[in-house]
Every structure is written in C-alpha cells, then in structure tokens.
Amino acid sequence: CWIAHKAGASKASVISVAWHNTTSFLATGSPDGRVVVYDVSEEHMLPKPRKPWGETQVMEEAGAWVNHVMFSPAGRYLAFFPQDSTARVKDLSQGESS
C-alpha cells in the first residue's frame, strides 16, 4: 500500500534528498538555492498528516543551485554542495538558529 503526502512547499524542483539516519528529518536541495530540512516523523503522518509533519525545521540559502545534500553519520551536521563550487556544512544542533 502506497501512501503519499507532500512535505513542505519548494519553489523549484527538488534534485537532492537525504534522510536523517537517527531521527525523522528529510533534507532537500533544489535549483532555487535553498536547502530545507523537514519534519517527516511517522507518528505525525498516519493516518492523516498533522503538525509538525512536513513543516520546515531549518532553511539555508545557498545562493546557488544545490546539487547534493547529506547528513553526517551522527546527524548533527548537514553538508550541501551548491553550484558555486563550494562545500558547506551546517551545524543542526541549535535548529533554525545554528
């Protein structure tokens, strides 16, 4: 049985997705230059999505098309690789303010 629910509202197509390996977060990277981390916890998804499911937890403006996103093995850091030939790392331990 497939169940599909929309998480977030990206302004552009999503070209990179990474699942957090220890919690229920999903990171996306897109051509609009944004890296976004969404809450996708299963307990808030079924039988019908309810808050905070699908809500933005962290958003970072990369300033260029984001080619790839990935969480560190412990999940504290999010690395992303924009089209400007940089590799960036965001500490997620403080949420939106980090």
Short mmCIF file of N, CA, C and O in Angstrom, two decimals:
data_model
loop_
_atom_site.label_atom_id
_atom_site.label_comp_id
_atom_site.label_asym_id
_atom_site.label_seq_id
_atom_site.Cartn_x
_atom_site.Cartn_y
_atom_site.Cartn_z
N CYS A 1 0.83 -1.16 0.00
CA CYS A 1 0.00 0.00 0.00
C CYS A 1 0.89 1.25 0.00
O CYS A 1 1.73 1.41 0.88
N TRP A 2 0.71 2.12 -0.96
CA TRP A 2 1.44 3.38 -1.04
C TRP A 2 0.62 4.49 -0.41
O TRP A 2 -0.57 4.61 -0.66
N ILE A 3 1.28 5.30 0.40
CA ILE A 3 0.64 6.50 0.93
C ILE A 3 1.58 7.65 0.61
O ILE A 3 2.75 7.63 0.99
N ALA A 4 1.10 8.66 -0.08
CA ALA A 4 1.93 9.80 -0.45
C ALA A 4 1.38 11.07 0.19
O ALA A 4 0.19 11.35 0.11
N HIS A 5 2.26 11.79 0.86
CA HIS A 5 1.91 13.07 1.46
C HIS A 5 2.97 14.08 1.07
O HIS A 5 4.16 13.76 1.04
N LYS A 6 2.57 15.29 0.80
CA LYS A 6 3.50 16.34 0.41
C LYS A 6 4.12 16.96 1.66
O LYS A 6 3.42 17.31 2.60
N ALA A 7 5.45 17.09 1.64
CA ALA A 7 6.17 17.74 2.74
C ALA A 7 6.71 19.05 2.23
O ALA A 7 7.45 19.10 1.26
N GLY A 8 6.35 20.14 2.86
CA GLY A 8 6.87 21.45 2.50
C GLY A 8 6.31 21.98 1.20
O GLY A 8 5.42 21.41 0.60
N ALA A 9 6.89 23.12 0.80
CA ALA A 9 6.46 23.77 -0.43
C ALA A 9 7.67 24.42 -1.08
O ALA A 9 7.95 25.59 -0.88
N SER A 10 8.41 23.64 -1.84
CA SER A 10 9.59 24.16 -2.52
C SER A 10 9.18 25.04 -3.68
O SER A 10 8.15 24.80 -4.34
N LYS A 11 9.96 26.09 -3.94
CA LYS A 11 9.68 26.97 -5.07
C LYS A 11 10.20 26.41 -6.38
O LYS A 11 9.90 26.92 -7.45
N ALA A 12 11.02 25.38 -6.31
CA ALA A 12 11.62 24.78 -7.51
C ALA A 12 11.60 23.26 -7.34
O ALA A 12 11.26 22.75 -6.28
N SER A 13 11.99 22.57 -8.38
CA SER A 13 12.07 21.12 -8.28
C SER A 13 13.14 20.74 -7.26
O SER A 13 14.08 21.48 -7.02
N VAL A 14 12.97 19.59 -6.65
CA VAL A 14 13.94 19.08 -5.69
C VAL A 14 14.85 18.13 -6.44
O VAL A 14 14.38 17.20 -7.10
N ILE A 15 16.18 18.35 -6.33
CA ILE A 15 17.10 17.49 -7.08
C ILE A 15 17.98 16.63 -6.17
O ILE A 15 18.67 15.75 -6.65
N SER A 16 17.93 16.88 -4.86
CA SER A 16 18.70 16.07 -3.93
C SER A 16 17.89 15.89 -2.65
O SER A 16 17.28 16.84 -2.15
N VAL A 17 17.89 14.66 -2.14
CA VAL A 17 17.15 14.32 -0.92
C VAL A 17 18.04 13.48 -0.03
O VAL A 17 18.77 12.62 -0.51
N ALA A 18 17.99 13.74 1.28
CA ALA A 18 18.73 12.92 2.24
C ALA A 18 17.86 12.68 3.46
O ALA A 18 17.29 13.62 4.02
N TRP A 19 17.77 11.41 3.87
CA TRP A 19 17.05 11.06 5.09
C TRP A 19 18.03 11.09 6.25
O TRP A 19 19.13 10.55 6.16
N HIS A 20 17.63 11.69 7.36
CA HIS A 20 18.42 11.68 8.58
C HIS A 20 18.41 10.26 9.11
O HIS A 20 17.37 9.61 9.14
N ASN A 21 19.57 9.74 9.50
CA ASN A 21 19.63 8.31 9.86
C ASN A 21 19.21 7.99 11.29
O ASN A 21 19.01 6.83 11.62
N THR A 22 19.05 8.99 12.17
CA THR A 22 18.65 8.68 13.55
C THR A 22 17.35 9.34 13.98
O THR A 22 16.83 9.02 15.03
N THR A 23 16.85 10.29 13.21
CA THR A 23 15.57 10.94 13.53
C THR A 23 14.71 10.98 12.28
O THR A 23 15.07 10.44 11.25
N SER A 24 13.61 11.66 12.36
CA SER A 24 12.67 11.69 11.24
C SER A 24 12.71 13.03 10.52
O SER A 24 11.74 13.79 10.50
N PHE A 25 13.86 13.31 9.93
CA PHE A 25 14.01 14.54 9.15
C PHE A 25 14.43 14.20 7.73
O PHE A 25 15.12 13.22 7.48
N LEU A 26 14.01 15.05 6.83
CA LEU A 26 14.32 14.90 5.41
C LEU A 26 14.91 16.22 4.94
O LEU A 26 14.31 17.28 5.15
N ALA A 27 16.09 16.17 4.33
CA ALA A 27 16.72 17.37 3.79
C ALA A 27 16.58 17.36 2.28
O ALA A 27 16.68 16.31 1.64
N THR A 28 16.35 18.54 1.71
CA THR A 28 16.24 18.67 0.26
C THR A 28 17.14 19.80 -0.24
O THR A 28 17.40 20.76 0.47
N GLY A 29 17.61 19.65 -1.46
CA GLY A 29 18.36 20.70 -2.13
C GLY A 29 17.72 20.94 -3.49
O GLY A 29 17.24 19.99 -4.12
N SER A 30 17.68 22.20 -3.93
CA SER A 30 16.98 22.49 -5.18
C SER A 30 17.65 23.63 -5.95
O SER A 30 18.49 24.35 -5.42
N PRO A 31 17.25 23.79 -7.22
CA PRO A 31 17.83 24.83 -8.07
C PRO A 31 17.53 26.26 -7.61
O PRO A 31 18.17 27.19 -8.07
N ASP A 32 16.58 26.44 -6.69
CA ASP A 32 16.30 27.79 -6.20
C ASP A 32 17.32 28.25 -5.17
O ASP A 32 17.20 29.34 -4.61
N GLY A 33 18.34 27.43 -4.90
CA GLY A 33 19.40 27.80 -3.98
C GLY A 33 19.08 27.56 -2.53
O GLY A 33 19.76 28.07 -1.65
N ARG A 34 18.07 26.75 -2.26
CA ARG A 34 17.66 26.51 -0.88
C ARG A 34 17.95 25.08 -0.45
O ARG A 34 17.76 24.14 -1.20
N VAL A 35 18.37 24.98 0.81
CA VAL A 35 18.48 23.69 1.49
C VAL A 35 17.45 23.75 2.60
O VAL A 35 17.42 24.69 3.39
N VAL A 36 16.57 22.75 2.64
CA VAL A 36 15.48 22.75 3.63
C VAL A 36 15.45 21.40 4.33
O VAL A 36 15.60 20.36 3.70
N VAL A 37 15.25 21.44 5.66
CA VAL A 37 15.08 20.23 6.45
C VAL A 37 13.64 20.22 6.95
O VAL A 37 13.19 21.19 7.58
N TYR A 38 12.92 19.14 6.65
CA TYR A 38 11.52 18.98 7.03
C TYR A 38 11.36 17.92 8.10
O TYR A 38 12.11 16.94 8.13
N ASP A 39 10.35 18.07 8.94
CA ASP A 39 9.96 17.04 9.89
C ASP A 39 9.08 16.05 9.12
O ASP A 39 8.06 16.44 8.55
N VAL A 40 9.46 14.79 9.11
CA VAL A 40 8.66 13.77 8.43
C VAL A 40 8.46 12.56 9.35
O VAL A 40 8.48 11.42 8.91
N SER A 41 8.25 12.83 10.64
CA SER A 41 8.08 11.75 11.61
C SER A 41 6.81 10.95 11.32
O SER A 41 5.76 11.51 11.05
N GLU A 42 6.96 9.64 11.38
CA GLU A 42 5.84 8.75 11.05
C GLU A 42 4.65 8.91 11.99
O GLU A 42 3.51 8.78 11.57
N GLU A 43 4.91 9.19 13.27
CA GLU A 43 3.79 9.30 14.21
C GLU A 43 2.89 10.49 13.90
O GLU A 43 1.75 10.52 14.32
N HIS A 44 3.39 11.47 13.14
CA HIS A 44 2.58 12.61 12.75
C HIS A 44 2.03 12.47 11.32
O HIS A 44 1.34 13.35 10.84
N MET A 45 2.37 11.37 10.66
CA MET A 45 1.98 11.20 9.26
C MET A 45 0.70 10.37 9.10
O MET A 45 -0.11 10.66 8.23
N LEU A 46 0.54 9.35 9.92
CA LEU A 46 -0.57 8.42 9.72
C LEU A 46 -1.61 8.55 10.83
O LEU A 46 -1.25 8.80 11.97
N PRO A 47 -2.87 8.35 10.58
CA PRO A 47 -3.46 8.04 9.29
C PRO A 47 -3.56 9.26 8.37
O PRO A 47 -3.73 9.13 7.17
N LYS A 48 -3.47 10.45 8.93
CA LYS A 48 -3.57 11.67 8.14
C LYS A 48 -2.52 12.64 8.68
O LYS A 48 -2.35 12.76 9.90
N PRO A 49 -1.77 13.34 7.82
CA PRO A 49 -0.72 14.24 8.31
C PRO A 49 -1.26 15.30 9.26
O PRO A 49 -2.31 15.88 9.05
N ARG A 50 -0.51 15.53 10.35
CA ARG A 50 -0.84 16.59 11.30
C ARG A 50 0.46 17.24 11.76
O ARG A 50 1.51 16.63 11.70
N LYS A 51 0.39 18.46 12.19
CA LYS A 51 1.58 19.21 12.57
C LYS A 51 2.34 18.50 13.68
O LYS A 51 1.72 17.90 14.54
N PRO A 52 3.68 18.51 13.62
CA PRO A 52 4.56 19.28 12.76
C PRO A 52 4.97 18.56 11.49
O PRO A 52 5.94 18.95 10.84
N TRP A 53 4.28 17.50 11.07
CA TRP A 53 4.68 16.74 9.89
C TRP A 53 4.74 17.66 8.66
O TRP A 53 3.82 18.42 8.38
N GLY A 54 5.85 17.58 7.95
CA GLY A 54 6.01 18.34 6.71
C GLY A 54 6.43 19.78 6.91
O GLY A 54 6.66 20.50 5.95
N GLU A 55 6.56 20.24 8.15
CA GLU A 55 6.94 21.62 8.39
C GLU A 55 8.46 21.81 8.29
O GLU A 55 9.24 20.92 8.63
N THR A 56 8.84 22.99 7.86
CA THR A 56 10.25 23.33 7.75
C THR A 56 10.86 23.46 9.14
O THR A 56 10.33 24.17 9.98
N GLN A 57 11.97 22.78 9.36
CA GLN A 57 12.70 22.86 10.62
C GLN A 57 13.91 23.78 10.49
O GLN A 57 14.24 24.51 11.41
N VAL A 58 14.57 23.71 9.35
CA VAL A 58 15.75 24.53 9.06
C VAL A 58 15.73 24.88 7.58
O VAL A 58 15.41 24.03 6.74
N MET A 59 16.07 26.14 7.27
CA MET A 59 16.21 26.55 5.87
C MET A 59 17.50 27.35 5.74
O MET A 59 17.80 28.19 6.57
N GLU A 60 18.25 27.05 4.70
CA GLU A 60 19.51 27.74 4.45
C GLU A 60 19.53 28.20 3.00
O GLU A 60 19.23 27.42 2.10
N GLU A 61 19.87 29.45 2.80
CA GLU A 61 20.02 29.99 1.44
C GLU A 61 21.45 29.73 0.99
O GLU A 61 22.39 30.25 1.60
N ALA A 62 21.63 28.94 -0.03
CA ALA A 62 22.97 28.61 -0.53
C ALA A 62 23.46 29.64 -1.54
O ALA A 62 24.65 29.74 -1.79
N GLY A 63 22.54 30.37 -2.15
CA GLY A 63 22.93 31.38 -3.14
C GLY A 63 23.20 30.82 -4.52
O GLY A 63 23.54 31.57 -5.43
N ALA A 64 23.09 29.52 -4.67
CA ALA A 64 23.31 28.87 -5.97
C ALA A 64 22.57 27.53 -5.97
O ALA A 64 22.21 27.01 -4.92
N TRP A 65 22.35 27.01 -7.14
CA TRP A 65 21.72 25.72 -7.34
C TRP A 65 22.37 24.70 -6.41
O TRP A 65 23.59 24.58 -6.37
N VAL A 66 21.59 23.94 -5.64
CA VAL A 66 22.13 22.95 -4.72
C VAL A 66 22.12 21.57 -5.38
O VAL A 66 21.07 21.03 -5.69
N ASN A 67 23.32 21.04 -5.59
CA ASN A 67 23.47 19.76 -6.28
C ASN A 67 23.26 18.54 -5.39
O ASN A 67 22.78 17.51 -5.85
N HIS A 68 23.66 18.66 -4.12
CA HIS A 68 23.62 17.48 -3.26
C HIS A 68 23.52 17.89 -1.79
O HIS A 68 24.11 18.90 -1.40
N VAL A 69 22.78 17.12 -1.00
CA VAL A 69 22.70 17.31 0.45
C VAL A 69 22.95 15.96 1.12
O VAL A 69 22.61 14.92 0.56
N MET A 70 23.57 15.99 2.31
CA MET A 70 23.77 14.75 3.06
C MET A 70 24.00 15.06 4.54
O MET A 70 24.59 16.08 4.87
N PHE A 71 23.49 14.18 5.40
CA PHE A 71 23.70 14.30 6.83
C PHE A 71 24.99 13.61 7.21
O PHE A 71 25.38 12.61 6.59
N SER A 72 25.65 14.10 8.28
CA SER A 72 26.81 13.41 8.83
C SER A 72 26.33 12.10 9.45
O SER A 72 25.14 11.95 9.73
N PRO A 73 27.24 11.13 9.69
CA PRO A 73 26.81 9.85 10.26
C PRO A 73 26.02 9.97 11.57
O PRO A 73 25.06 9.25 11.78
N ALA A 74 26.39 10.89 12.44
CA ALA A 74 25.65 11.08 13.69
C ALA A 74 24.44 11.97 13.52
O ALA A 74 23.58 12.05 14.38
N GLY A 75 24.35 12.67 12.39
CA GLY A 75 23.19 13.51 12.08
C GLY A 75 23.24 14.92 12.61
O GLY A 75 22.29 15.66 12.43
N ARG A 76 24.34 15.33 13.24
CA ARG A 76 24.41 16.69 13.78
C ARG A 76 24.66 17.73 12.70
O ARG A 76 24.26 18.87 12.82
N TYR A 77 25.33 17.34 11.64
CA TYR A 77 25.71 18.28 10.58
C TYR A 77 25.02 17.92 9.27
O TYR A 77 24.79 16.75 8.98
N LEU A 78 24.75 18.95 8.50
CA LEU A 78 24.21 18.78 7.15
C LEU A 78 25.20 19.40 6.18
O LEU A 78 25.54 20.58 6.30
N ALA A 79 25.71 18.59 5.28
CA ALA A 79 26.61 19.10 4.24
C ALA A 79 25.80 19.32 2.98
O ALA A 79 24.88 18.55 2.67
N PHE A 80 26.13 20.40 2.25
CA PHE A 80 25.47 20.62 0.97
C PHE A 80 26.47 21.23 0.00
O PHE A 80 27.43 21.88 0.39
N PHE A 81 26.21 20.97 -1.25
CA PHE A 81 27.16 21.30 -2.31
C PHE A 81 26.47 22.10 -3.40
O PHE A 81 25.85 21.55 -4.30
N PRO A 82 26.56 23.44 -3.32
CA PRO A 82 25.94 24.29 -4.34
C PRO A 82 26.77 24.36 -5.62
O PRO A 82 27.92 23.95 -5.66
N GLN A 83 26.17 24.91 -6.64
CA GLN A 83 26.78 25.05 -7.96
C GLN A 83 27.94 26.05 -7.97
O GLN A 83 28.65 26.16 -8.95
N ASP A 84 28.18 26.76 -6.88
CA ASP A 84 29.27 27.74 -6.84
C ASP A 84 30.62 27.13 -6.49
O ASP A 84 31.55 27.82 -6.10
N SER A 85 30.74 25.81 -6.58
CA SER A 85 31.98 25.07 -6.35
C SER A 85 32.44 25.10 -4.90
O SER A 85 33.63 25.02 -4.62
N THR A 86 31.50 25.22 -3.96
CA THR A 86 31.85 25.16 -2.54
C THR A 86 31.23 23.92 -1.91
O THR A 86 30.29 23.33 -2.45
N ALA A 87 31.78 23.54 -0.78
CA ALA A 87 31.20 22.50 0.07
C ALA A 87 30.90 23.19 1.39
O ALA A 87 31.78 23.83 1.97
N ARG A 88 29.66 23.12 1.85
CA ARG A 88 29.27 23.83 3.07
C ARG A 88 28.73 22.83 4.09
O ARG A 88 28.14 21.82 3.74
N VAL A 89 28.93 23.18 5.36
CA VAL A 89 28.47 22.33 6.45
C VAL A 89 27.70 23.20 7.44
O VAL A 89 28.18 24.25 7.86
N LYS A 90 26.51 22.75 7.80
CA LYS A 90 25.67 23.47 8.77
C LYS A 90 25.50 22.60 10.00
O LYS A 90 25.13 21.44 9.91
N ASP A 91 25.77 23.18 11.17
CA ASP A 91 25.55 22.51 12.44
C ASP A 91 24.07 22.61 12.77
O ASP A 91 23.53 23.71 12.92
N LEU A 92 23.40 21.48 12.88
CA LEU A 92 21.95 21.45 13.11
C LEU A 92 21.58 21.36 14.58
O LEU A 92 20.40 21.33 14.91
N SER A 93 22.56 21.35 15.47
CA SER A 93 22.27 21.11 16.89
C SER A 93 21.44 22.22 17.53
O SER A 93 20.78 21.98 18.54
N GLN A 94 21.43 23.42 16.96
CA GLN A 94 20.65 24.52 17.52
C GLN A 94 19.41 24.85 16.68
O GLN A 94 18.81 25.89 16.84
N GLY A 95 19.05 23.94 15.78
CA GLY A 95 17.87 24.16 14.96
C GLY A 95 18.04 25.33 13.99
O GLY A 95 19.11 25.53 13.45
N GLU A 96 17.00 26.10 13.79
CA GLU A 96 16.99 27.20 12.82
C GLU A 96 18.07 28.24 13.11
O GLU A 96 18.61 28.86 12.21
N SER A 97 18.41 28.43 14.38
CA SER A 97 19.38 29.48 14.72
C SER A 97 20.83 29.07 14.56
O SER A 97 21.73 29.88 14.73
N SER A 98 21.10 27.80 14.23
CA SER A 98 22.50 27.37 14.11
C SER A 98 23.13 27.80 12.80
O SER A 98 22.50 28.21 11.89
#
